[in-house]
Amino acid sequence: MTETGVVTILFTDLVGSTQLAAEVGDRAADEVRRLHFAVLRSVLADTRGEEIKTLGDGLMAAFRSSVKAVECAVEMQRAVDRAGRRPGQNVLGLRVGVSAGEASQED
């Protein structure tokens, strides 16, 4: 029998990435996405989340603690905001959704 437990899932979405690609081209937009994921992964590691997968310009992560998931969401938004304030950078936003419930783990 598969073991189940309460898990909190966090989803992110990079706001403005489609417009960015249209403005600067695919190569430059891919570099922004790589840097974006580096920022998200750094925060994720600090808050003990587990990356499940990436979804285009978003990330899906799991947490054993709902408090840590919300802390991660706030810190991710702050980090993306700081990164977007550098001179010459396009301003991008980050949407974050968090949901908690009982789930079972598969491979």
PDB file of N, CA and C in Angstrom:
ATOM      1  N   MET A   1       0.843  -1.174   0.000  1.00  0.00           N
ATOM      2  CA  MET A   1       0.000   0.000   0.000  1.00  0.00           C
ATOM      3  C   MET A   1       0.891   1.241   0.000  1.00  0.00           C
ATOM      4  N   THR A   2       0.517   2.244  -0.769  1.00  0.00           N
ATOM      5  CA  THR A   2       1.269   3.488  -0.852  1.00  0.00           C
ATOM      6  C   THR A   2       0.982   4.356   0.361  1.00  0.00           C
ATOM      7  N   GLU A   3       2.045   4.908   0.946  1.00  0.00           N
ATOM      8  CA  GLU A   3       1.907   5.773   2.109  1.00  0.00           C
ATOM      9  C   GLU A   3       1.464   7.161   1.661  1.00  0.00           C
ATOM     10  N   THR A   4       0.545   7.753   2.400  1.00  0.00           N
ATOM     11  CA  THR A   4       0.088   9.110   2.104  1.00  0.00           C
ATOM     12  C   THR A   4       0.397  10.020   3.276  1.00  0.00           C
ATOM     13  N   GLY A   5       0.366  11.316   3.015  1.00  0.00           N
ATOM     14  CA  GLY A   5       0.597  12.307   4.059  1.00  0.00           C
ATOM     15  C   GLY A   5       0.252  13.687   3.549  1.00  0.00           C
ATOM     16  N   VAL A   6       0.219  14.627   4.445  1.00  0.00           N
ATOM     17  CA  VAL A   6      -0.088  16.005   4.065  1.00  0.00           C
ATOM     18  C   VAL A   6       1.157  16.632   3.459  1.00  0.00           C
ATOM     19  N   VAL A   7       0.977  17.261   2.319  1.00  0.00           N
ATOM     20  CA  VAL A   7       2.066  17.924   1.622  1.00  0.00           C
ATOM     21  C   VAL A   7       1.554  19.281   1.132  1.00  0.00           C
ATOM     22  N   THR A   8       2.452  20.228   1.063  1.00  0.00           N
ATOM     23  CA  THR A   8       2.108  21.541   0.520  1.00  0.00           C
ATOM     24  C   THR A   8       2.860  21.717  -0.789  1.00  0.00           C
ATOM     25  N   ILE A   9       2.121  22.058  -1.827  1.00  0.00           N
ATOM     26  CA  ILE A   9       2.684  22.232  -3.167  1.00  0.00           C
ATOM     27  C   ILE A   9       2.713  23.715  -3.495  1.00  0.00           C
ATOM     28  N   LEU A  10       3.815  24.148  -4.067  1.00  0.00           N
ATOM     29  CA  LEU A  10       4.009  25.540  -4.470  1.00  0.00           C
ATOM     30  C   LEU A  10       4.221  25.564  -5.982  1.00  0.00           C
ATOM     31  N   PHE A  11       3.525  26.468  -6.655  1.00  0.00           N
ATOM     32  CA  PHE A  11       3.683  26.683  -8.092  1.00  0.00           C
ATOM     33  C   PHE A  11       4.090  28.129  -8.325  1.00  0.00           C
ATOM     34  N   THR A  12       4.993  28.355  -9.279  1.00  0.00           N
ATOM     35  CA  THR A  12       5.347  29.726  -9.638  1.00  0.00           C
ATOM     36  C   THR A  12       5.073  29.964 -11.118  1.00  0.00           C
ATOM     37  N   ASP A  13       4.917  31.230 -11.466  1.00  0.00           N
ATOM     38  CA  ASP A  13       4.749  31.651 -12.856  1.00  0.00           C
ATOM     39  C   ASP A  13       5.455  32.988 -13.023  1.00  0.00           C
ATOM     40  N   LEU A  14       6.364  33.061 -13.987  1.00  0.00           N
ATOM     41  CA  LEU A  14       7.086  34.291 -14.281  1.00  0.00           C
ATOM     42  C   LEU A  14       6.194  35.182 -15.133  1.00  0.00           C
ATOM     43  N   VAL A  15       5.796  36.313 -14.594  1.00  0.00           N
ATOM     44  CA  VAL A  15       4.893  37.237 -15.276  1.00  0.00           C
ATOM     45  C   VAL A  15       5.690  38.100 -16.254  1.00  0.00           C
ATOM     46  N   GLY A  16       5.244  38.124 -17.501  1.00  0.00           N
ATOM     47  CA  GLY A  16       5.883  38.976 -18.494  1.00  0.00           C
ATOM     48  C   GLY A  16       6.912  38.273 -19.346  1.00  0.00           C
ATOM     49  N   SER A  17       7.073  36.964 -19.179  1.00  0.00           N
ATOM     50  CA  SER A  17       8.126  36.257 -19.918  1.00  0.00           C
ATOM     51  C   SER A  17       7.829  36.161 -21.415  1.00  0.00           C
ATOM     52  N   THR A  18       6.572  36.036 -21.780  1.00  0.00           N
ATOM     53  CA  THR A  18       6.225  35.963 -23.203  1.00  0.00           C
ATOM     54  C   THR A  18       6.511  37.287 -23.886  1.00  0.00           C
ATOM     55  N   GLN A  19       6.137  38.375 -23.239  1.00  0.00           N
ATOM     56  CA  GLN A  19       6.411  39.710 -23.785  1.00  0.00           C
ATOM     57  C   GLN A  19       7.921  39.954 -23.851  1.00  0.00           C
ATOM     58  N   LEU A  20       8.643  39.512 -22.833  1.00  0.00           N
ATOM     59  CA  LEU A  20      10.090  39.664 -22.820  1.00  0.00           C
ATOM     60  C   LEU A  20      10.720  38.972 -24.029  1.00  0.00           C
ATOM     61  N   ALA A  21      10.294  37.739 -24.303  1.00  0.00           N
ATOM     62  CA  ALA A  21      10.837  36.994 -25.446  1.00  0.00           C
ATOM     63  C   ALA A  21      10.562  37.729 -26.755  1.00  0.00           C
ATOM     64  N   ALA A  22       9.385  38.328 -26.867  1.00  0.00           N
ATOM     65  CA  ALA A  22       9.047  39.076 -28.079  1.00  0.00           C
ATOM     66  C   ALA A  22       9.916  40.325 -28.222  1.00  0.00           C
ATOM     67  N   GLU A  23      10.281  40.929 -27.093  1.00  0.00           N
ATOM     68  CA  GLU A  23      11.063  42.168 -27.120  1.00  0.00           C
ATOM     69  C   GLU A  23      12.555  41.934 -27.323  1.00  0.00           C
ATOM     70  N   VAL A  24      13.105  40.914 -26.671  1.00  0.00           N
ATOM     71  CA  VAL A  24      14.562  40.737 -26.686  1.00  0.00           C
ATOM     72  C   VAL A  24      15.025  39.520 -27.465  1.00  0.00           C
ATOM     73  N   GLY A  25      14.104  38.666 -27.877  1.00  0.00           N
ATOM     74  CA  GLY A  25      14.467  37.459 -28.611  1.00  0.00           C
ATOM     75  C   GLY A  25      14.601  36.250 -27.701  1.00  0.00           C
ATOM     76  N   ASP A  26      14.552  35.085 -28.331  1.00  0.00           N
ATOM     77  CA  ASP A  26      14.557  33.829 -27.570  1.00  0.00           C
ATOM     78  C   ASP A  26      15.839  33.604 -26.785  1.00  0.00           C
ATOM     79  N   ARG A  27      16.977  33.889 -27.385  1.00  0.00           N
ATOM     80  CA  ARG A  27      18.257  33.627 -26.709  1.00  0.00           C
ATOM     81  C   ARG A  27      18.373  34.449 -25.416  1.00  0.00           C
ATOM     82  N   ALA A  28      18.087  35.733 -25.505  1.00  0.00           N
ATOM     83  CA  ALA A  28      18.169  36.598 -24.316  1.00  0.00           C
ATOM     84  C   ALA A  28      17.112  36.204 -23.284  1.00  0.00           C
ATOM     85  N   ALA A  29      15.925  35.844 -23.757  1.00  0.00           N
ATOM     86  CA  ALA A  29      14.862  35.434 -22.837  1.00  0.00           C
ATOM     87  C   ALA A  29      15.229  34.130 -22.134  1.00  0.00           C
ATOM     88  N   ASP A  30      15.888  33.217 -22.839  1.00  0.00           N
ATOM     89  CA  ASP A  30      16.340  31.970 -22.207  1.00  0.00           C
ATOM     90  C   ASP A  30      17.361  32.247 -21.109  1.00  0.00           C
ATOM     91  N   GLU A  31      18.247  33.209 -21.334  1.00  0.00           N
ATOM     92  CA  GLU A  31      19.227  33.578 -20.304  1.00  0.00           C
ATOM     93  C   GLU A  31      18.516  34.144 -19.069  1.00  0.00           C
ATOM     94  N   VAL A  32      17.503  34.965 -19.285  1.00  0.00           N
ATOM     95  CA  VAL A  32      16.723  35.506 -18.165  1.00  0.00           C
ATOM     96  C   VAL A  32      16.051  34.367 -17.408  1.00  0.00           C
ATOM     97  N   ARG A  33      15.494  33.404 -18.139  1.00  0.00           N
ATOM     98  CA  ARG A  33      14.847  32.253 -17.493  1.00  0.00           C
ATOM     99  C   ARG A  33      15.846  31.432 -16.678  1.00  0.00           C
ATOM    100  N   ARG A  34      17.050  31.227 -17.209  1.00  0.00           N
ATOM    101  CA  ARG A  34      18.066  30.479 -16.464  1.00  0.00           C
ATOM    102  C   ARG A  34      18.423  31.194 -15.152  1.00  0.00           C
ATOM    103  N   LEU A  35      18.602  32.501 -15.230  1.00  0.00           N
ATOM    104  CA  LEU A  35      18.901  33.277 -14.025  1.00  0.00           C
ATOM    105  C   LEU A  35      17.714  33.247 -13.055  1.00  0.00           C
ATOM    106  N   HIS A  36      16.516  33.328 -13.610  1.00  0.00           N
ATOM    107  CA  HIS A  36      15.295  33.284 -12.806  1.00  0.00           C
ATOM    108  C   HIS A  36      15.220  31.977 -12.017  1.00  0.00           C
ATOM    109  N   PHE A  37      15.458  30.847 -12.699  1.00  0.00           N
ATOM    110  CA  PHE A  37      15.416  29.557 -12.017  1.00  0.00           C
ATOM    111  C   PHE A  37      16.520  29.435 -10.976  1.00  0.00           C
ATOM    112  N   ALA A  38      17.670  30.024 -11.235  1.00  0.00           N
ATOM    113  CA  ALA A  38      18.752  30.006 -10.246  1.00  0.00           C
ATOM    114  C   ALA A  38      18.323  30.728  -8.972  1.00  0.00           C
ATOM    115  N   VAL A  39      17.646  31.860  -9.129  1.00  0.00           N
ATOM    116  CA  VAL A  39      17.139  32.618  -7.975  1.00  0.00           C
ATOM    117  C   VAL A  39      16.113  31.774  -7.219  1.00  0.00           C
ATOM    118  N   LEU A  40      15.159  31.181  -7.949  1.00  0.00           N
ATOM    119  CA  LEU A  40      14.125  30.378  -7.293  1.00  0.00           C
ATOM    120  C   LEU A  40      14.723  29.177  -6.569  1.00  0.00           C
ATOM    121  N   ARG A  41      15.675  28.508  -7.204  1.00  0.00           N
ATOM    122  CA  ARG A  41      16.274  27.318  -6.597  1.00  0.00           C
ATOM    123  C   ARG A  41      17.075  27.659  -5.347  1.00  0.00           C
ATOM    124  N   SER A  42      17.688  28.814  -5.337  1.00  0.00           N
ATOM    125  CA  SER A  42      18.428  29.242  -4.158  1.00  0.00           C
ATOM    126  C   SER A  42      17.481  29.420  -2.969  1.00  0.00           C
ATOM    127  N   VAL A  43      16.372  30.089  -3.206  1.00  0.00           N
ATOM    128  CA  VAL A  43      15.382  30.284  -2.142  1.00  0.00           C
ATOM    129  C   VAL A  43      14.786  28.934  -1.735  1.00  0.00           C
ATOM    130  N   LEU A  44      14.514  28.092  -2.710  1.00  0.00           N
ATOM    131  CA  LEU A  44      13.945  26.773  -2.436  1.00  0.00           C
ATOM    132  C   LEU A  44      14.865  25.958  -1.523  1.00  0.00           C
ATOM    133  N   ALA A  45      16.150  25.995  -1.783  1.00  0.00           N
ATOM    134  CA  ALA A  45      17.113  25.276  -0.947  1.00  0.00           C
ATOM    135  C   ALA A  45      17.127  25.827   0.471  1.00  0.00           C
ATOM    136  N   ASP A  46      17.055  27.147   0.594  1.00  0.00           N
ATOM    137  CA  ASP A  46      17.081  27.784   1.913  1.00  0.00           C
ATOM    138  C   ASP A  46      15.853  27.444   2.754  1.00  0.00           C
ATOM    139  N   THR A  47      14.743  27.157   2.085  1.00  0.00           N
ATOM    140  CA  THR A  47      13.494  26.879   2.811  1.00  0.00           C
ATOM    141  C   THR A  47      13.144  25.393   2.827  1.00  0.00           C
ATOM    142  N   ARG A  48      14.083  24.565   2.392  1.00  0.00           N
ATOM    143  CA  ARG A  48      13.958  23.099   2.457  1.00  0.00           C
ATOM    144  C   ARG A  48      12.822  22.534   1.619  1.00  0.00           C
ATOM    145  N   GLY A  49      12.575  23.173   0.480  1.00  0.00           N
ATOM    146  CA  GLY A  49      11.580  22.640  -0.441  1.00  0.00           C
ATOM    147  C   GLY A  49      12.223  21.670  -1.403  1.00  0.00           C
ATOM    148  N   GLU A  50      11.406  20.839  -2.013  1.00  0.00           N
ATOM    149  CA  GLU A  50      11.887  19.855  -2.983  1.00  0.00           C
ATOM    150  C   GLU A  50      11.329  20.204  -4.360  1.00  0.00           C
ATOM    151  N   GLU A  51      12.219  20.482  -5.303  1.00  0.00           N
ATOM    152  CA  GLU A  51      11.780  20.768  -6.664  1.00  0.00           C
ATOM    153  C   GLU A  51      11.200  19.493  -7.273  1.00  0.00           C
ATOM    154  N   ILE A  52       9.985  19.612  -7.791  1.00  0.00           N
ATOM    155  CA  ILE A  52       9.333  18.482  -8.439  1.00  0.00           C
ATOM    156  C   ILE A  52       9.588  18.542  -9.943  1.00  0.00           C
ATOM    157  N   LYS A  53       9.338  19.713 -10.537  1.00  0.00           N
ATOM    158  CA  LYS A  53       9.612  19.899 -11.961  1.00  0.00           C
ATOM    159  C   LYS A  53       9.473  21.369 -12.319  1.00  0.00           C
ATOM    160  N   THR A  54       9.988  21.697 -13.505  1.00  0.00           N
ATOM    161  CA  THR A  54       9.776  23.030 -14.039  1.00  0.00           C
ATOM    162  C   THR A  54       8.665  22.941 -15.078  1.00  0.00           C
ATOM    163  N   LEU A  55       7.984  24.057 -15.245  1.00  0.00           N
ATOM    164  CA  LEU A  55       6.862  24.134 -16.167  1.00  0.00           C
ATOM    165  C   LEU A  55       7.042  25.377 -17.036  1.00  0.00           C
ATOM    166  N   GLY A  56       7.820  25.285 -18.101  1.00  0.00           N
ATOM    167  CA  GLY A  56       8.077  26.457 -18.942  1.00  0.00           C
ATOM    168  C   GLY A  56       8.877  27.482 -18.175  1.00  0.00           C
ATOM    169  N   ASP A  57       8.202  28.516 -17.689  1.00  0.00           N
ATOM    170  CA  ASP A  57       8.872  29.551 -16.899  1.00  0.00           C
ATOM    171  C   ASP A  57       8.470  29.479 -15.431  1.00  0.00           C
ATOM    172  N   GLY A  58       7.907  28.353 -15.030  1.00  0.00           N
ATOM    173  CA  GLY A  58       7.471  28.176 -13.655  1.00  0.00           C
ATOM    174  C   GLY A  58       8.108  26.964 -13.013  1.00  0.00           C
ATOM    175  N   LEU A  59       7.890  26.846 -11.726  1.00  0.00           N
ATOM    176  CA  LEU A  59       8.482  25.783 -10.931  1.00  0.00           C
ATOM    177  C   LEU A  59       7.396  25.165 -10.059  1.00  0.00           C
ATOM    178  N   MET A  60       7.474  23.869  -9.864  1.00  0.00           N
ATOM    179  CA  MET A  60       6.588  23.165  -8.937  1.00  0.00           C
ATOM    180  C   MET A  60       7.469  22.562  -7.853  1.00  0.00           C
ATOM    181  N   ALA A  61       7.114  22.808  -6.596  1.00  0.00           N
ATOM    182  CA  ALA A  61       7.909  22.312  -5.478  1.00  0.00           C
ATOM    183  C   ALA A  61       6.984  21.768  -4.392  1.00  0.00           C
ATOM    184  N   ALA A  62       7.525  20.871  -3.580  1.00  0.00           N
ATOM    185  CA  ALA A  62       6.769  20.275  -2.478  1.00  0.00           C
ATOM    186  C   ALA A  62       7.455  20.575  -1.159  1.00  0.00           C
ATOM    187  N   PHE A  63       6.633  20.719  -0.119  1.00  0.00           N
ATOM    188  CA  PHE A  63       7.113  21.015   1.234  1.00  0.00           C
ATOM    189  C   PHE A  63       6.389  20.133   2.230  1.00  0.00           C
ATOM    190  N   ARG A  64       7.099  19.738   3.262  1.00  0.00           N
ATOM    191  CA  ARG A  64       6.468  19.012   4.368  1.00  0.00           C
ATOM    192  C   ARG A  64       5.808  19.993   5.338  1.00  0.00           C
ATOM    193  N   SER A  65       6.195  21.256   5.246  1.00  0.00           N
ATOM    194  CA  SER A  65       5.671  22.290   6.137  1.00  0.00           C
ATOM    195  C   SER A  65       4.977  23.385   5.322  1.00  0.00           C
ATOM    196  N   SER A  66       3.735  23.671   5.658  1.00  0.00           N
ATOM    197  CA  SER A  66       3.018  24.762   4.989  1.00  0.00           C
ATOM    198  C   SER A  66       3.644  26.108   5.319  1.00  0.00           C
ATOM    199  N   VAL A  67       4.145  26.248   6.531  1.00  0.00           N
ATOM    200  CA  VAL A  67       4.803  27.501   6.926  1.00  0.00           C
ATOM    201  C   VAL A  67       6.023  27.744   6.045  1.00  0.00           C
ATOM    202  N   LYS A  68       6.835  26.709   5.824  1.00  0.00           N
ATOM    203  CA  LYS A  68       8.023  26.852   4.967  1.00  0.00           C
ATOM    204  C   LYS A  68       7.627  27.165   3.527  1.00  0.00           C
ATOM    205  N   ALA A  69       6.533  26.606   3.053  1.00  0.00           N
ATOM    206  CA  ALA A  69       6.069  26.885   1.694  1.00  0.00           C
ATOM    207  C   ALA A  69       5.684  28.358   1.539  1.00  0.00           C
ATOM    208  N   VAL A  70       4.996  28.893   2.522  1.00  0.00           N
ATOM    209  CA  VAL A  70       4.599  30.307   2.462  1.00  0.00           C
ATOM    210  C   VAL A  70       5.833  31.199   2.604  1.00  0.00           C
ATOM    211  N   GLU A  71       6.755  30.841   3.486  1.00  0.00           N
ATOM    212  CA  GLU A  71       8.008  31.599   3.609  1.00  0.00           C
ATOM    213  C   GLU A  71       8.747  31.602   2.272  1.00  0.00           C
ATOM    214  N   CYS A  72       8.783  30.452   1.623  1.00  0.00           N
ATOM    215  CA  CYS A  72       9.451  30.338   0.331  1.00  0.00           C
ATOM    216  C   CYS A  72       8.772  31.229  -0.704  1.00  0.00           C
ATOM    217  N   ALA A  73       7.450  31.215  -0.746  1.00  0.00           N
ATOM    218  CA  ALA A  73       6.710  32.034  -1.705  1.00  0.00           C
ATOM    219  C   ALA A  73       7.049  33.518  -1.530  1.00  0.00           C
ATOM    220  N   VAL A  74       7.051  33.979  -0.294  1.00  0.00           N
ATOM    221  CA  VAL A  74       7.359  35.389  -0.012  1.00  0.00           C
ATOM    222  C   VAL A  74       8.797  35.711  -0.409  1.00  0.00           C
ATOM    223  N   GLU A  75       9.734  34.852  -0.033  1.00  0.00           N
ATOM    224  CA  GLU A  75      11.144  35.107  -0.353  1.00  0.00           C
ATOM    225  C   GLU A  75      11.412  35.031  -1.851  1.00  0.00           C
ATOM    226  N   MET A  76      10.720  34.135  -2.547  1.00  0.00           N
ATOM    227  CA  MET A  76      10.871  34.072  -4.009  1.00  0.00           C
ATOM    228  C   MET A  76      10.413  35.372  -4.651  1.00  0.00           C
ATOM    229  N   GLN A  77       9.270  35.878  -4.213  1.00  0.00           N
ATOM    230  CA  GLN A  77       8.768  37.141  -4.777  1.00  0.00           C
ATOM    231  C   GLN A  77       9.727  38.293  -4.480  1.00  0.00           C
ATOM    232  N   ARG A  78      10.257  38.338  -3.282  1.00  0.00           N
ATOM    233  CA  ARG A  78      11.219  39.390  -2.929  1.00  0.00           C
ATOM    234  C   ARG A  78      12.484  39.275  -3.780  1.00  0.00           C
ATOM    235  N   ALA A  79      12.995  38.061  -3.946  1.00  0.00           N
ATOM    236  CA  ALA A  79      14.222  37.845  -4.708  1.00  0.00           C
ATOM    237  C   ALA A  79      14.026  38.207  -6.178  1.00  0.00           C
ATOM    238  N   VAL A  80      12.893  37.837  -6.756  1.00  0.00           N
ATOM    239  CA  VAL A  80      12.612  38.185  -8.155  1.00  0.00           C
ATOM    240  C   VAL A  80      12.458  39.691  -8.292  1.00  0.00           C
ATOM    241  N   ASP A  81      11.834  40.329  -7.312  1.00  0.00           N
ATOM    242  CA  ASP A  81      11.692  41.787  -7.340  1.00  0.00           C
ATOM    243  C   ASP A  81      13.061  42.459  -7.283  1.00  0.00           C
ATOM    244  N   ARG A  82      13.941  41.986  -6.393  1.00  0.00           N
ATOM    245  CA  ARG A  82      15.293  42.558  -6.297  1.00  0.00           C
ATOM    246  C   ARG A  82      16.055  42.366  -7.604  1.00  0.00           C
ATOM    247  N   ALA A  83      15.971  41.190  -8.178  1.00  0.00           N
ATOM    248  CA  ALA A  83      16.689  40.898  -9.424  1.00  0.00           C
ATOM    249  C   ALA A  83      16.182  41.776 -10.563  1.00  0.00           C
ATOM    250  N   GLY A  84      14.912  42.104 -10.545  1.00  0.00           N
ATOM    251  CA  GLY A  84      14.318  42.923 -11.604  1.00  0.00           C
ATOM    252  C   GLY A  84      14.589  44.407 -11.463  1.00  0.00           C
ATOM    253  N   ARG A  85      15.190  44.829 -10.368  1.00  0.00           N
ATOM    254  CA  ARG A  85      15.452  46.253 -10.146  1.00  0.00           C
ATOM    255  C   ARG A  85      16.830  46.690 -10.630  1.00  0.00           C
ATOM    256  N   ARG A  86      17.604  45.764 -11.189  1.00  0.00           N
ATOM    257  CA  ARG A  86      18.924  46.136 -11.693  1.00  0.00           C
ATOM    258  C   ARG A  86      18.790  46.995 -12.947  1.00  0.00           C
ATOM    259  N   PRO A  87      19.670  47.964 -13.100  1.00  0.00           N
ATOM    260  CA  PRO A  87      19.617  48.827 -14.291  1.00  0.00           C
ATOM    261  C   PRO A  87      19.705  48.001 -15.568  1.00  0.00           C
ATOM    262  N   GLY A  88      18.861  48.354 -16.522  1.00  0.00           N
ATOM    263  CA  GLY A  88      18.875  47.674 -17.806  1.00  0.00           C
ATOM    264  C   GLY A  88      18.088  46.376 -17.841  1.00  0.00           C
ATOM    265  N   GLN A  89      17.524  45.970 -16.723  1.00  0.00           N
ATOM    266  CA  GLN A  89      16.738  44.738 -16.667  1.00  0.00           C
ATOM    267  C   GLN A  89      15.261  45.051 -16.877  1.00  0.00           C
ATOM    268  N   ASN A  90      14.580  44.193 -17.630  1.00  0.00           N
ATOM    269  CA  ASN A  90      13.134  44.327 -17.757  1.00  0.00           C
ATOM    270  C   ASN A  90      12.492  43.922 -16.435  1.00  0.00           C
ATOM    271  N   VAL A  91      11.446  44.604 -16.063  1.00  0.00           N
ATOM    272  CA  VAL A  91      10.762  44.302 -14.810  1.00  0.00           C
ATOM    273  C   VAL A  91       9.844  43.100 -15.032  1.00  0.00           C
ATOM    274  N   LEU A  92      10.091  42.058 -14.279  1.00  0.00           N
ATOM    275  CA  LEU A  92       9.278  40.854 -14.338  1.00  0.00           C
ATOM    276  C   LEU A  92       8.693  40.603 -12.963  1.00  0.00           C
ATOM    277  N   GLY A  93       7.530  40.013 -12.939  1.00  0.00           N
ATOM    278  CA  GLY A  93       6.890  39.695 -11.671  1.00  0.00           C
ATOM    279  C   GLY A  93       6.827  38.195 -11.473  1.00  0.00           C
ATOM    280  N   LEU A  94       6.395  37.788 -10.309  1.00  0.00           N
ATOM    281  CA  LEU A  94       6.284  36.373  -9.996  1.00  0.00           C
ATOM    282  C   LEU A  94       4.948  36.117  -9.309  1.00  0.00           C
ATOM    283  N   ARG A  95       4.164  35.236  -9.895  1.00  0.00           N
ATOM    284  CA  ARG A  95       2.948  34.756  -9.239  1.00  0.00           C
ATOM    285  C   ARG A  95       3.295  33.454  -8.544  1.00  0.00           C
ATOM    286  N   VAL A  96       2.743  33.283  -7.345  1.00  0.00           N
ATOM    287  CA  VAL A  96       2.992  32.048  -6.600  1.00  0.00           C
ATOM    288  C   VAL A  96       1.663  31.555  -6.041  1.00  0.00           C
ATOM    289  N   GLY A  97       1.411  30.266  -6.232  1.00  0.00           N
ATOM    290  CA  GLY A  97       0.239  29.618  -5.650  1.00  0.00           C
ATOM    291  C   GLY A  97       0.694  28.522  -4.709  1.00  0.00           C
ATOM    292  N   VAL A  98      -0.024  28.361  -3.612  1.00  0.00           N
ATOM    293  CA  VAL A  98       0.311  27.341  -2.624  1.00  0.00           C
ATOM    294  C   VAL A  98      -0.967  26.580  -2.289  1.00  0.00           C
ATOM    295  N   SER A  99      -0.852  25.257  -2.252  1.00  0.00           N
ATOM    296  CA  SER A  99      -2.000  24.415  -1.924  1.00  0.00           C
ATOM    297  C   SER A  99      -1.536  23.265  -1.041  1.00  0.00           C
ATOM    298  N   ALA A 100      -2.340  22.922  -0.046  1.00  0.00           N
ATOM    299  CA  ALA A 100      -1.976  21.837   0.862  1.00  0.00           C
ATOM    300  C   ALA A 100      -3.077  20.773   0.878  1.00  0.00           C
ATOM    301  N   GLY A 101      -2.658  19.540   1.022  1.00  0.00           N
ATOM    302  CA  GLY A 101      -3.602  18.444   1.103  1.00  0.00           C
ATOM    303  C   GLY A 101      -2.900  17.125   1.232  1.00  0.00           C
ATOM    304  N   GLU A 102      -3.669  16.070   1.322  1.00  0.00           N
ATOM    305  CA  GLU A 102      -3.109  14.736   1.454  1.00  0.00           C
ATOM    306  C   GLU A 102      -2.729  14.227   0.072  1.00  0.00           C
ATOM    307  N   ALA A 103      -1.550  13.641  -0.011  1.00  0.00           N
ATOM    308  CA  ALA A 103      -1.047  13.124  -1.288  1.00  0.00           C
ATOM    309  C   ALA A 103      -0.231  11.873  -1.043  1.00  0.00           C
ATOM    310  N   SER A 104      -0.038  11.123  -2.103  1.00  0.00           N
ATOM    311  CA  SER A 104       0.852   9.968  -2.033  1.00  0.00           C
ATOM    312  C   SER A 104       2.020  10.204  -2.968  1.00  0.00           C
ATOM    313  N   GLN A 105       3.173   9.652  -2.618  1.00  0.00           N
ATOM    314  CA  GLN A 105       4.401   9.849  -3.408  1.00  0.00           C
ATOM    315  C   GLN A 105       4.581   8.672  -4.359  1.00  0.00           C
ATOM    316  N   GLU A 106       4.894   9.024  -5.593  1.00  0.00           N
ATOM    317  CA  GLU A 106       5.253   8.016  -6.582  1.00  0.00           C
ATOM    318  C   GLU A 106       6.667   8.303  -7.038  1.00  0.00           C
ATOM    319  N   ASP A 107       7.218   7.417  -7.874  1.00  0.00           N
ATOM    320  CA  ASP A 107       8.592   7.594  -8.363  1.00  0.00           C
ATOM    321  C   ASP A 107       8.837   9.018  -8.734  1.00  0.00           C
TER     322      ASP A 107
END
